[in-house]
Amino acid sequence: MNYWLVKQEPEAYSWADLLKDGRTTWSGVRNYQARNNLRAMKKGDPVFFYHSVSEKQIVGLARVVREAYPDSTAKEGDWVSVDLAPAKTLARPVPLDAIKNDSALKNIQLVRNSRLSVSPLNQAQFDRIMEMAAAG
């Protein structure tokens, strides 16, 4: 199993939108590294949903329900989409500041490469974020 984090501006598509829709196509990614990460996603992989820009916090946990397939929004190029479905809303959102200040997380791609919209996590990082989301 692999672990992931996807970023989205909540004004464009929020966690609440995913909850309401029950499933979404994660399309429109136009970065090669992020595309390769989408290609590596497997059905059942957990995916943290991060609200970028205005909120800067992880708010939910989704699952991959369909592996990479051609992105219908791409006019040219070899771009892919995956389908995600919500798994659970985090009891406590995990803000970017808390992630940056946590020794186990300070080097994740969300911190090191803040422009990357789809990034991998290892199991220890995933578990730590889940611990932070449960604390409070």
XYZ file of C-alpha atoms in Angstrom:
136
model
C 0.000 0.000 0.000
C 1.105 3.549 -0.766
C 0.098 6.745 1.011
C -0.630 10.062 -0.671
C -1.559 13.685 -0.201
C -3.479 15.764 -2.732
C -3.885 19.521 -2.569
C -6.807 21.577 -3.722
C -8.023 25.113 -3.193
C -11.249 24.737 -1.205
C -12.826 27.534 -3.260
C -12.379 25.381 -6.385
C -13.248 21.946 -4.929
C -13.453 21.339 -1.201
C -13.606 18.334 1.082
C -17.289 19.178 1.603
C -17.765 18.940 -2.175
C -16.173 15.475 -2.203
C -18.389 14.374 0.693
C -21.465 15.634 -1.163
C -20.414 14.045 -4.486
C -19.308 10.732 -2.928
C -16.635 10.345 -5.605
C -14.632 12.577 -7.921
C -12.274 12.419 -10.843
C -8.929 13.952 -9.881
C -8.079 15.606 -13.182
C -6.327 18.684 -14.490
C -2.882 17.841 -13.085
C -0.258 19.358 -15.401
C 2.978 18.685 -13.544
C 5.082 15.678 -14.564
C 6.068 14.676 -11.029
C 2.457 14.920 -9.828
C 1.313 12.958 -12.907
C 3.806 10.207 -12.127
C 2.478 10.114 -8.565
C -1.076 9.725 -9.915
C 0.145 6.841 -12.076
C 1.625 5.142 -8.990
C -1.658 5.255 -7.042
C -3.341 1.898 -6.528
C -6.976 1.118 -5.761
C -7.504 1.315 -2.002
C -4.522 3.597 -1.297
C -5.308 6.224 1.361
C -5.069 9.869 0.254
C -5.026 12.884 2.554
C -7.083 15.813 1.246
C -5.314 19.129 1.868
C -7.041 22.503 1.540
C -4.412 24.801 0.058
C -4.090 28.592 -0.203
C -6.814 29.911 2.111
C -6.821 27.204 4.801
C -3.523 25.284 4.534
C -4.610 22.183 6.423
C -5.307 18.493 5.926
C -9.032 18.032 6.422
C -9.970 14.552 5.234
C -8.944 11.091 4.184
C -9.992 9.695 0.799
C -9.278 6.422 -0.993
C -8.297 5.692 -4.565
C -11.297 3.955 -6.180
C -10.052 3.952 -9.784
C -6.430 3.818 -10.871
C -4.849 6.085 -13.492
C -6.620 6.525 -16.822
C -6.386 9.209 -19.545
C -7.401 12.683 -18.348
C -10.387 13.792 -20.425
C -9.609 17.460 -19.659
C -6.221 17.280 -21.433
C -6.178 18.690 -24.957
C -2.707 17.272 -25.606
C -0.025 15.326 -23.805
C 0.034 12.165 -21.739
C -1.931 13.257 -18.646
C -3.896 11.010 -16.301
C -6.719 11.131 -13.759
C -7.643 8.916 -10.831
C -10.947 8.650 -9.017
C -11.139 9.358 -5.299
C -13.887 8.725 -2.771
C -14.098 10.108 0.771
C -13.180 7.738 3.605
C -13.459 10.004 6.656
C -13.370 13.576 7.813
C -10.485 14.129 10.191
C -11.607 14.713 13.776
C -9.162 17.594 13.928
C -7.703 19.257 10.793
C -3.895 19.192 10.674
C -2.567 22.664 9.815
C 0.564 23.267 7.758
C 2.278 25.036 10.686
C 1.897 21.927 12.848
C 3.309 19.780 10.043
C 6.308 22.090 9.591
C 6.977 22.018 13.343
C 6.801 18.226 13.653
C 10.210 16.536 13.400
C 8.697 13.471 11.700
C 7.003 15.577 9.008
C 9.187 18.629 8.401
C 10.718 17.055 5.269
C 7.589 15.780 3.512
C 7.036 17.063 -0.015
C 4.172 19.287 1.129
C 6.811 21.289 3.013
C 9.804 20.819 0.677
C 7.937 21.348 -2.614
C 4.814 23.298 -1.773
C 3.738 23.609 -5.424
C 3.422 19.849 -5.963
C -0.292 18.957 -5.957
C 0.049 15.171 -5.566
C 2.751 13.810 -3.292
C 3.700 10.515 -1.639
C 4.037 9.833 2.074
C 5.622 6.881 3.822
C 3.710 4.861 6.395
C 5.380 6.581 9.374
C 4.413 10.004 8.008
C 0.870 8.847 7.313
C 0.566 7.396 10.822
C 1.928 10.590 12.397
C -0.612 12.760 10.552
C -3.394 10.420 11.689
C -2.150 10.775 15.291
C -2.160 14.555 14.993
C -5.685 14.479 13.525
C -6.935 12.407 16.480
C -5.260 14.554 19.162
C -7.016 17.431 20.712
